[in-house]
Amino acid sequence: MKTYIIIIAAMLCIIVGCGRASSLPNNNQDNNKLLAVNDTVRIANDSLEYEIIIIDPGFNSWLVSRARPRGYYNQPYLENKNRLWVMEWNTRVMSPQRFGDMYQMTIDYSPRIDYGYEVNYLLYNYLVYFQVTNRQKFGGIVPQF
């Protein structure tokens, strides 16, 4: 049975997506499809038991241009950061009266499961991206690449 870790930043998709779509030179169906494909990062193959899907306008270009390359951090470092930051994320999901509707879905991340390097790398970088672009702080030092 496959387990999925899904992160959807719906508010960002609505706010940033509308702004980006209107700034396209020819706002037609083909451009919108291209934008949707480029703003979705999905890592999956038949040999993986887990996958991560990130739908957030701007994340893919941020990942390519600003994130540290694969292999820069080791997997235990990524797992430790992800564990702490996912706990804080899920706390904020459960407290919408305090944090608003910026956090809409919990992230199903268990420290007892080995998700592999790629899933941990993408989750870590998404959480860095989210904190930097939304001026949030989940605790600890957030890299400012």
CSV table of N, CA and C in Angstrom, one decimal:
chain,number,residue,atom,x,y,z
A,1,MET,N,0.8,-1.2,0.0
A,1,MET,CA,0.0,0.0,0.0
A,1,MET,C,0.9,1.2,0.0
A,2,LYS,N,0.6,2.2,-0.9
A,2,LYS,CA,1.4,3.4,-1.0
A,2,LYS,C,1.0,4.4,0.1
A,3,THR,N,1.9,5.1,0.6
A,3,THR,CA,1.6,6.2,1.5
A,3,THR,C,2.0,7.5,0.8
A,4,TYR,N,1.2,8.5,0.9
A,4,TYR,CA,1.5,9.7,0.3
A,4,TYR,C,1.7,10.9,1.3
A,5,ILE,N,2.7,11.7,1.0
A,5,ILE,CA,2.8,12.9,1.8
A,5,ILE,C,2.4,14.0,0.8
A,6,ILE,N,1.4,14.8,1.1
A,6,ILE,CA,0.9,15.8,0.2
A,6,ILE,C,1.0,17.1,0.9
A,7,ILE,N,1.5,18.1,0.2
A,7,ILE,CA,1.5,19.5,0.7
A,7,ILE,C,0.9,20.3,-0.4
A,8,ILE,N,-0.2,21.0,0.0
A,8,ILE,CA,-0.9,21.8,-0.9
A,8,ILE,C,-1.0,23.2,-0.2
A,9,ALA,N,-0.4,24.2,-0.8
A,9,ALA,CA,-0.6,25.5,-0.3
A,9,ALA,C,-1.6,26.2,-1.1
A,10,ALA,N,-2.9,26.0,-0.8
A,10,ALA,CA,-4.0,26.4,-1.6
A,10,ALA,C,-4.1,28.0,-1.6
A,11,MET,N,-3.9,28.6,-0.5
A,11,MET,CA,-4.0,30.1,-0.5
A,11,MET,C,-2.9,30.7,-1.4
A,12,LEU,N,-1.7,30.1,-1.3
A,12,LEU,CA,-0.7,30.6,-2.2
A,12,LEU,C,-1.0,30.4,-3.7
A,13,CYS,N,-1.6,29.2,-4.0
A,13,CYS,CA,-2.0,28.9,-5.3
A,13,CYS,C,-3.0,30.0,-5.8
A,14,ILE,N,-3.9,30.3,-5.0
A,14,ILE,CA,-5.0,31.3,-5.4
A,14,ILE,C,-4.4,32.7,-5.5
A,15,ILE,N,-3.7,33.1,-4.5
A,15,ILE,CA,-3.1,34.5,-4.5
A,15,ILE,C,-2.0,34.7,-5.6
A,16,VAL,N,-1.0,33.9,-5.5
A,16,VAL,CA,0.1,34.0,-6.5
A,16,VAL,C,-0.3,33.5,-7.8
A,17,GLY,N,-1.1,32.5,-7.9
A,17,GLY,CA,-1.5,31.9,-9.2
A,17,GLY,C,-2.2,32.9,-10.0
A,18,CYS,N,-3.1,33.7,-9.4
A,18,CYS,CA,-3.9,34.7,-10.2
A,18,CYS,C,-3.0,35.8,-10.7
A,19,GLY,N,-2.1,36.2,-9.8
A,19,GLY,CA,-1.1,37.3,-10.3
A,19,GLY,C,-0.3,36.8,-11.4
A,20,ARG,N,0.2,35.6,-11.3
A,20,ARG,CA,1.1,35.1,-12.4
A,20,ARG,C,0.4,34.8,-13.7
A,21,ALA,N,-0.8,34.3,-13.6
A,21,ALA,CA,-1.6,34.0,-14.8
A,21,ALA,C,-1.9,35.3,-15.6
A,22,SER,N,-2.2,36.4,-14.8
A,22,SER,CA,-2.6,37.6,-15.5
A,22,SER,C,-1.3,38.3,-16.1
A,23,SER,N,-0.1,37.9,-15.6
A,23,SER,CA,1.1,38.5,-16.2
A,23,SER,C,1.6,37.8,-17.4
A,24,LEU,N,1.0,36.7,-17.8
A,24,LEU,CA,1.4,35.9,-18.9
A,24,LEU,C,1.1,36.7,-20.2
A,25,PRO,N,2.0,36.7,-21.2
A,25,PRO,CA,1.8,37.5,-22.3
A,25,PRO,C,0.6,37.1,-23.1
A,26,ASN,N,0.4,35.8,-23.4
A,26,ASN,CA,-0.8,35.3,-24.1
A,26,ASN,C,-1.5,34.4,-23.1
A,27,ASN,N,-2.5,34.9,-22.4
A,27,ASN,CA,-3.1,34.2,-21.4
A,27,ASN,C,-4.1,33.2,-22.0
A,28,ASN,N,-3.5,32.1,-22.6
A,28,ASN,CA,-4.4,31.1,-23.2
A,28,ASN,C,-4.2,29.8,-22.5
A,29,GLN,N,-4.9,28.7,-22.9
A,29,GLN,CA,-5.0,27.4,-22.3
A,29,GLN,C,-3.6,26.8,-22.2
A,30,ASP,N,-2.8,26.9,-23.3
A,30,ASP,CA,-1.5,26.2,-23.3
A,30,ASP,C,-0.6,26.8,-22.3
A,31,ASN,N,-0.5,28.1,-22.2
A,31,ASN,CA,0.3,28.7,-21.2
A,31,ASN,C,-0.1,28.3,-19.7
A,32,ASN,N,-1.4,28.3,-19.5
A,32,ASN,CA,-1.9,27.9,-18.2
A,32,ASN,C,-1.5,26.5,-17.8
A,33,LYS,N,-1.6,25.6,-18.8
A,33,LYS,CA,-1.2,24.2,-18.6
A,33,LYS,C,0.3,24.1,-18.3
A,34,LEU,N,1.1,24.8,-19.0
A,34,LEU,CA,2.5,24.8,-18.8
A,34,LEU,C,2.8,25.3,-17.4
A,35,LEU,N,2.1,26.4,-16.9
A,35,LEU,CA,2.3,26.9,-15.6
A,35,LEU,C,2.0,25.9,-14.5
A,36,ALA,N,0.9,25.2,-14.7
A,36,ALA,CA,0.5,24.2,-13.8
A,36,ALA,C,1.5,23.1,-13.7
A,37,VAL,N,2.0,22.6,-14.8
A,37,VAL,CA,3.0,21.6,-14.8
A,37,VAL,C,4.3,22.0,-14.1
A,38,ASN,N,4.7,23.2,-14.4
A,38,ASN,CA,6.0,23.7,-13.8
A,38,ASN,C,5.8,24.0,-12.3
A,39,ASP,N,4.7,24.2,-11.8
A,39,ASP,CA,4.5,24.5,-10.4
A,39,ASP,C,4.2,23.3,-9.5
A,40,THR,N,4.2,22.2,-10.1
A,40,THR,CA,4.0,20.9,-9.4
A,40,THR,C,5.2,20.1,-9.4
A,41,VAL,N,5.7,19.7,-8.2
A,41,VAL,CA,6.9,18.9,-8.1
A,41,VAL,C,6.4,17.5,-7.6
A,42,ARG,N,6.6,16.5,-8.3
A,42,ARG,CA,6.2,15.1,-7.9
A,42,ARG,C,7.4,14.2,-8.1
A,43,ILE,N,7.6,13.5,-7.1
A,43,ILE,CA,8.7,12.5,-7.1
A,43,ILE,C,8.0,11.1,-6.9
A,44,ALA,N,8.1,10.2,-7.8
A,44,ALA,CA,7.5,8.9,-7.7
A,44,ALA,C,8.1,8.0,-8.8
A,45,ASN,N,8.2,6.7,-8.4
A,45,ASN,CA,8.5,5.7,-9.4
A,45,ASN,C,8.1,4.4,-8.8
A,46,ASP,N,8.0,3.3,-9.5
A,46,ASP,CA,7.5,2.1,-9.1
A,46,ASP,C,8.3,1.5,-7.9
A,47,SER,N,9.6,1.8,-7.8
A,47,SER,CA,10.4,1.2,-6.7
A,47,SER,C,10.2,2.0,-5.4
A,48,LEU,N,9.7,3.2,-5.4
A,48,LEU,CA,9.5,4.0,-4.2
A,48,LEU,C,8.2,3.6,-3.5
A,49,GLU,N,8.3,3.5,-2.2
A,49,GLU,CA,7.1,3.2,-1.5
A,49,GLU,C,6.3,4.5,-1.1
A,50,TYR,N,7.0,5.6,-1.1
A,50,TYR,CA,6.5,6.9,-0.7
A,50,TYR,C,6.7,7.9,-1.8
A,51,GLU,N,5.9,8.9,-1.8
A,51,GLU,CA,6.1,10.0,-2.8
A,51,GLU,C,5.6,11.3,-2.1
A,52,ILE,N,6.1,12.4,-2.7
A,52,ILE,CA,5.7,13.7,-2.2
A,52,ILE,C,5.3,14.5,-3.4
A,53,ILE,N,4.2,15.2,-3.3
A,53,ILE,CA,3.6,16.0,-4.3
A,53,ILE,C,3.5,17.4,-3.7
A,54,ILE,N,4.1,18.4,-4.3
A,54,ILE,CA,4.1,19.8,-3.9
A,54,ILE,C,3.5,20.6,-5.0
A,55,ILE,N,2.4,21.3,-4.6
A,55,ILE,CA,1.7,22.2,-5.6
A,55,ILE,C,1.8,23.6,-5.0
A,56,ASP,N,2.6,24.4,-5.5
A,56,ASP,CA,2.8,25.7,-5.0
A,56,ASP,C,3.5,26.6,-6.0
A,57,PRO,N,2.8,27.6,-6.5
A,57,PRO,CA,3.4,28.4,-7.5
A,57,PRO,C,4.7,29.0,-7.0
A,58,GLY,N,5.8,28.9,-7.8
A,58,GLY,CA,7.0,29.4,-7.4
A,58,GLY,C,8.0,28.5,-6.8
A,59,PHE,N,7.5,27.4,-6.2
A,59,PHE,CA,8.4,26.5,-5.5
A,59,PHE,C,9.4,25.8,-6.5
A,60,ASN,N,9.0,25.4,-7.6
A,60,ASN,CA,9.9,24.7,-8.6
A,60,ASN,C,11.0,25.6,-9.0
A,61,SER,N,10.7,26.9,-9.3
A,61,SER,CA,11.8,27.8,-9.7
A,61,SER,C,12.7,28.1,-8.5
A,62,TRP,N,12.1,28.2,-7.3
A,62,TRP,CA,12.9,28.5,-6.1
A,62,TRP,C,13.9,27.3,-5.9
A,63,LEU,N,13.3,26.1,-6.0
A,63,LEU,CA,14.1,24.9,-5.8
A,63,LEU,C,15.3,24.8,-6.7
A,64,VAL,N,15.1,25.2,-8.0
A,64,VAL,CA,16.2,25.1,-9.0
A,64,VAL,C,17.2,26.3,-8.8
A,65,SER,N,16.7,27.4,-8.4
A,65,SER,CA,17.6,28.6,-8.3
A,65,SER,C,18.2,28.9,-7.0
A,66,ARG,N,17.6,28.5,-5.9
A,66,ARG,CA,18.0,28.9,-4.6
A,66,ARG,C,18.4,27.8,-3.6
A,67,ALA,N,17.8,26.6,-3.8
A,67,ALA,CA,18.0,25.5,-2.8
A,67,ALA,C,19.4,25.0,-3.0
A,68,ARG,N,19.9,24.5,-1.9
A,68,ARG,CA,21.2,23.8,-1.9
A,68,ARG,C,21.1,22.5,-2.7
A,69,PRO,N,22.1,22.1,-3.4
A,69,PRO,CA,22.0,20.9,-4.3
A,69,PRO,C,21.9,19.6,-3.5
A,70,ARG,N,21.3,18.6,-4.2
A,70,ARG,CA,21.2,17.3,-3.5
A,70,ARG,C,22.5,16.9,-3.1
A,71,GLY,N,22.6,16.3,-1.9
A,71,GLY,CA,23.8,15.8,-1.3
A,71,GLY,C,24.5,16.8,-0.4
A,72,TYR,N,24.0,18.1,-0.4
A,72,TYR,CA,24.6,19.1,0.4
A,72,TYR,C,24.4,18.7,1.9
A,73,TYR,N,23.2,18.4,2.2
A,73,TYR,CA,22.8,17.9,3.6
A,73,TYR,C,22.7,16.4,3.6
A,74,ASN,N,23.1,15.8,4.7
A,74,ASN,CA,22.9,14.3,4.8
A,74,ASN,C,21.4,14.0,5.2
A,75,GLN,N,21.0,12.8,5.0
A,75,GLN,CA,19.6,12.4,5.3
A,75,GLN,C,19.3,12.6,6.8
A,76,PRO,N,20.1,12.2,7.8
A,76,PRO,CA,19.7,12.5,9.2
A,76,PRO,C,19.4,13.9,9.5
A,77,TYR,N,20.2,14.8,8.9
A,77,TYR,CA,20.0,16.3,9.1
A,77,TYR,C,18.6,16.7,8.6
A,78,LEU,N,18.3,16.2,7.3
A,78,LEU,CA,17.0,16.5,6.7
A,78,LEU,C,15.9,15.9,7.6
A,79,GLU,N,16.0,14.7,8.0
A,79,GLU,CA,15.0,14.0,8.8
A,79,GLU,C,14.7,14.8,10.1
A,80,ASN,N,15.8,15.2,10.8
A,80,ASN,CA,15.6,16.0,12.0
A,80,ASN,C,14.9,17.3,11.8
A,81,LYS,N,15.3,18.0,10.8
A,81,LYS,CA,14.6,19.3,10.5
A,81,LYS,C,13.2,19.1,10.1
A,82,ASN,N,12.9,18.1,9.3
A,82,ASN,CA,11.6,17.8,8.9
A,82,ASN,C,10.7,17.4,10.0
A,83,ARG,N,11.2,16.6,10.9
A,83,ARG,CA,10.4,16.1,12.1
A,83,ARG,C,10.0,17.4,12.9
A,84,LEU,N,10.9,18.2,13.2
A,84,LEU,CA,10.6,19.4,14.0
A,84,LEU,C,9.7,20.4,13.3
A,85,TRP,N,10.0,20.6,12.1
A,85,TRP,CA,9.2,21.6,11.3
A,85,TRP,C,7.8,21.0,11.0
A,86,VAL,N,7.7,19.8,10.7
A,86,VAL,CA,6.3,19.2,10.4
A,86,VAL,C,5.5,19.2,11.7
A,87,MET,N,6.1,18.9,12.9
A,87,MET,CA,5.3,19.0,14.1
A,87,MET,C,4.8,20.4,14.3
A,88,GLU,N,5.6,21.5,14.0
A,88,GLU,CA,5.1,22.8,14.2
A,88,GLU,C,4.0,23.1,13.1
A,89,TRP,N,4.2,22.7,11.9
A,89,TRP,CA,3.3,22.9,10.8
A,89,TRP,C,1.9,22.3,11.2
A,90,ASN,N,1.9,21.0,11.7
A,90,ASN,CA,0.7,20.4,12.1
A,90,ASN,C,0.0,21.0,13.3
A,91,THR,N,0.8,21.6,14.2
A,91,THR,CA,0.2,22.4,15.3
A,91,THR,C,-0.5,23.6,14.8
A,92,ARG,N,0.1,24.2,13.8
A,92,ARG,CA,-0.6,25.4,13.2
A,92,ARG,C,-1.8,25.1,12.4
A,93,VAL,N,-1.8,23.9,11.8
A,93,VAL,CA,-3.0,23.4,11.1
A,93,VAL,C,-4.2,23.3,12.1
A,94,MET,N,-3.9,22.8,13.3
A,94,MET,CA,-4.9,22.5,14.3
A,94,MET,C,-5.3,23.8,15.0
A,95,SER,N,-4.7,24.9,14.8
A,95,SER,CA,-5.0,26.2,15.5
A,95,SER,C,-5.3,27.3,14.5
A,96,PRO,N,-6.3,27.1,13.6
A,96,PRO,CA,-6.6,28.2,12.6
A,96,PRO,C,-7.0,29.5,13.2
A,97,GLN,N,-7.6,29.5,14.4
A,97,GLN,CA,-8.0,30.7,15.1
A,97,GLN,C,-6.7,31.6,15.4
A,98,ARG,N,-5.6,30.9,15.6
A,98,ARG,CA,-4.4,31.6,16.0
A,98,ARG,C,-3.5,31.9,14.8
A,99,PHE,N,-3.5,31.0,13.8
A,99,PHE,CA,-2.6,31.1,12.7
A,99,PHE,C,-3.3,31.4,11.4
A,100,GLY,N,-4.6,31.5,11.3
A,100,GLY,CA,-5.3,31.8,10.1
A,100,GLY,C,-5.4,30.5,9.2
A,101,ASP,N,-5.8,30.7,8.0
A,101,ASP,CA,-6.0,29.6,7.1
A,101,ASP,C,-4.8,29.3,6.2
A,102,MET,N,-3.6,29.8,6.5
A,102,MET,CA,-2.4,29.6,5.7
A,102,MET,C,-2.0,28.1,5.7
A,103,TYR,N,-2.3,27.5,6.8
A,103,TYR,CA,-2.0,26.0,7.0
A,103,TYR,C,-3.3,25.3,6.9
A,104,GLN,N,-3.5,24.6,5.8
A,104,GLN,CA,-4.8,23.9,5.6
A,104,GLN,C,-4.8,22.4,5.7
A,105,MET,N,-3.6,21.8,5.5
A,105,MET,CA,-3.6,20.3,5.6
A,105,MET,C,-2.4,19.9,6.4
A,106,THR,N,-2.7,18.8,7.2
A,106,THR,CA,-1.6,18.2,8.0
A,106,THR,C,-0.7,17.5,7.1
A,107,ILE,N,0.6,17.3,7.5
A,107,ILE,CA,1.6,16.6,6.8
A,107,ILE,C,1.8,15.3,7.5
A,108,ASP,N,1.6,14.1,6.9
A,108,ASP,CA,1.7,12.8,7.5
A,108,ASP,C,3.1,12.4,7.4
A,109,TYR,N,3.9,12.7,8.4
A,109,TYR,CA,5.4,12.4,8.4
A,109,TYR,C,5.7,11.7,9.7
A,110,SER,N,6.2,10.5,9.6
A,110,SER,CA,6.6,9.7,10.8
A,110,SER,C,8.1,9.6,10.9
A,111,PRO,N,8.7,9.9,12.0
A,111,PRO,CA,10.1,9.8,12.1
A,111,PRO,C,10.6,8.3,12.1
A,112,ARG,N,9.7,7.4,12.3
A,112,ARG,CA,10.0,5.9,12.3
A,112,ARG,C,10.1,5.3,10.9
A,113,ILE,N,9.7,6.1,9.9
A,113,ILE,CA,9.7,5.6,8.5
A,113,ILE,C,10.8,6.2,7.8
A,114,ASP,N,11.5,5.4,7.0
A,114,ASP,CA,12.6,5.9,6.1
A,114,ASP,C,12.0,6.2,4.8
A,115,TYR,N,11.8,7.5,4.5
A,115,TYR,CA,11.2,8.0,3.3
A,115,TYR,C,12.2,8.1,2.2
A,116,GLY,N,13.4,8.0,2.5
A,116,GLY,CA,14.5,8.1,1.5
A,116,GLY,C,15.0,9.5,1.4
A,117,TYR,N,16.1,9.7,0.7
A,117,TYR,CA,16.7,11.0,0.6
A,117,TYR,C,15.8,12.0,-0.2
A,118,GLU,N,15.3,11.6,-1.3
A,118,GLU,CA,14.6,12.5,-2.2
A,118,GLU,C,13.4,13.1,-1.6
A,119,VAL,N,12.6,12.3,-0.9
A,119,VAL,CA,11.4,12.8,-0.2
A,119,VAL,C,11.8,13.8,0.9
A,120,ASN,N,12.8,13.4,1.7
A,120,ASN,CA,13.2,14.3,2.8
A,120,ASN,C,13.8,15.6,2.2
A,121,TYR,N,14.5,15.5,1.1
A,121,TYR,CA,15.1,16.7,0.5
A,121,TYR,C,14.0,17.7,0.0
A,122,LEU,N,13.0,17.1,-0.7
A,122,LEU,CA,12.0,18.0,-1.2
A,122,LEU,C,11.1,18.6,0.0
A,123,LEU,N,10.8,17.8,1.0
A,123,LEU,CA,10.0,18.3,2.1
A,123,LEU,C,10.8,19.4,2.8
A,124,TYR,N,12.0,19.1,3.1
A,124,TYR,CA,12.9,20.1,3.8
A,124,TYR,C,12.9,21.4,3.0
A,125,ASN,N,13.2,21.3,1.7
A,125,ASN,CA,13.2,22.5,0.9
A,125,ASN,C,11.9,23.2,0.8
A,126,TYR,N,10.8,22.5,0.7
A,126,TYR,CA,9.5,23.2,0.7
A,126,TYR,C,9.3,23.9,2.0
A,127,LEU,N,9.6,23.3,3.1
A,127,LEU,CA,9.4,24.0,4.4
A,127,LEU,C,10.3,25.2,4.5
A,128,VAL,N,11.5,25.2,4.0
A,128,VAL,CA,12.4,26.4,4.0
A,128,VAL,C,11.8,27.4,3.1
A,129,TYR,N,11.4,27.0,1.9
A,129,TYR,CA,10.7,27.9,0.9
A,129,TYR,C,9.5,28.6,1.6
A,130,PHE,N,8.6,27.8,2.2
A,130,PHE,CA,7.4,28.3,2.8
A,130,PHE,C,7.8,29.3,3.9
A,131,GLN,N,8.7,29.0,4.7
A,131,GLN,CA,9.1,30.0,5.8
A,131,GLN,C,9.7,31.3,5.3
A,132,VAL,N,10.5,31.2,4.3
A,132,VAL,CA,11.1,32.4,3.7
A,132,VAL,C,10.1,33.2,3.0
A,133,THR,N,9.3,32.6,2.1
A,133,THR,CA,8.4,33.4,1.3
A,133,THR,C,7.2,33.9,2.1
A,134,ASN,N,6.8,33.3,3.2
A,134,ASN,CA,5.7,33.7,4.0
A,134,ASN,C,6.1,34.4,5.3
A,135,ARG,N,7.4,34.6,5.5
A,135,ARG,CA,7.9,35.2,6.7
A,135,ARG,C,7.3,34.5,8.0
A,136,GLN,N,7.4,33.2,8.0
A,136,GLN,CA,7.1,32.3,9.1
A,136,GLN,C,8.3,31.8,9.7
A,137,LYS,N,8.2,31.3,10.9
A,137,LYS,CA,9.4,30.7,11.6
A,137,LYS,C,8.8,29.5,12.4
A,138,PHE,N,9.3,28.3,12.0
A,138,PHE,CA,8.9,27.1,12.6
A,138,PHE,C,9.9,26.7,13.8
A,139,GLY,N,10.9,27.4,14.0
A,139,GLY,CA,11.9,27.1,15.0
A,139,GLY,C,13.2,26.8,14.4
A,140,GLY,N,14.3,27.1,15.1
A,140,GLY,CA,15.6,26.8,14.7
A,140,GLY,C,16.0,27.8,13.6
A,141,ILE,N,17.1,27.5,13.0
A,141,ILE,CA,17.7,28.4,11.9
A,141,ILE,C,17.1,28.0,10.6
A,142,VAL,N,16.6,29.0,9.9
A,142,VAL,CA,16.1,28.8,8.5
A,142,VAL,C,17.1,29.3,7.5
A,143,PRO,N,17.7,28.5,6.7
A,143,PRO,CA,18.7,29.0,5.7
A,143,PRO,C,18.1,30.1,4.8
A,144,GLN,N,18.9,31.1,4.6
A,144,GLN,CA,18.5,32.2,3.8
A,144,GLN,C,19.5,32.2,2.6
A,145,PHE,N,19.3,31.3,1.6
A,145,PHE,CA,20.2,31.2,0.5
A,145,PHE,C,20.2,32.4,-0.3
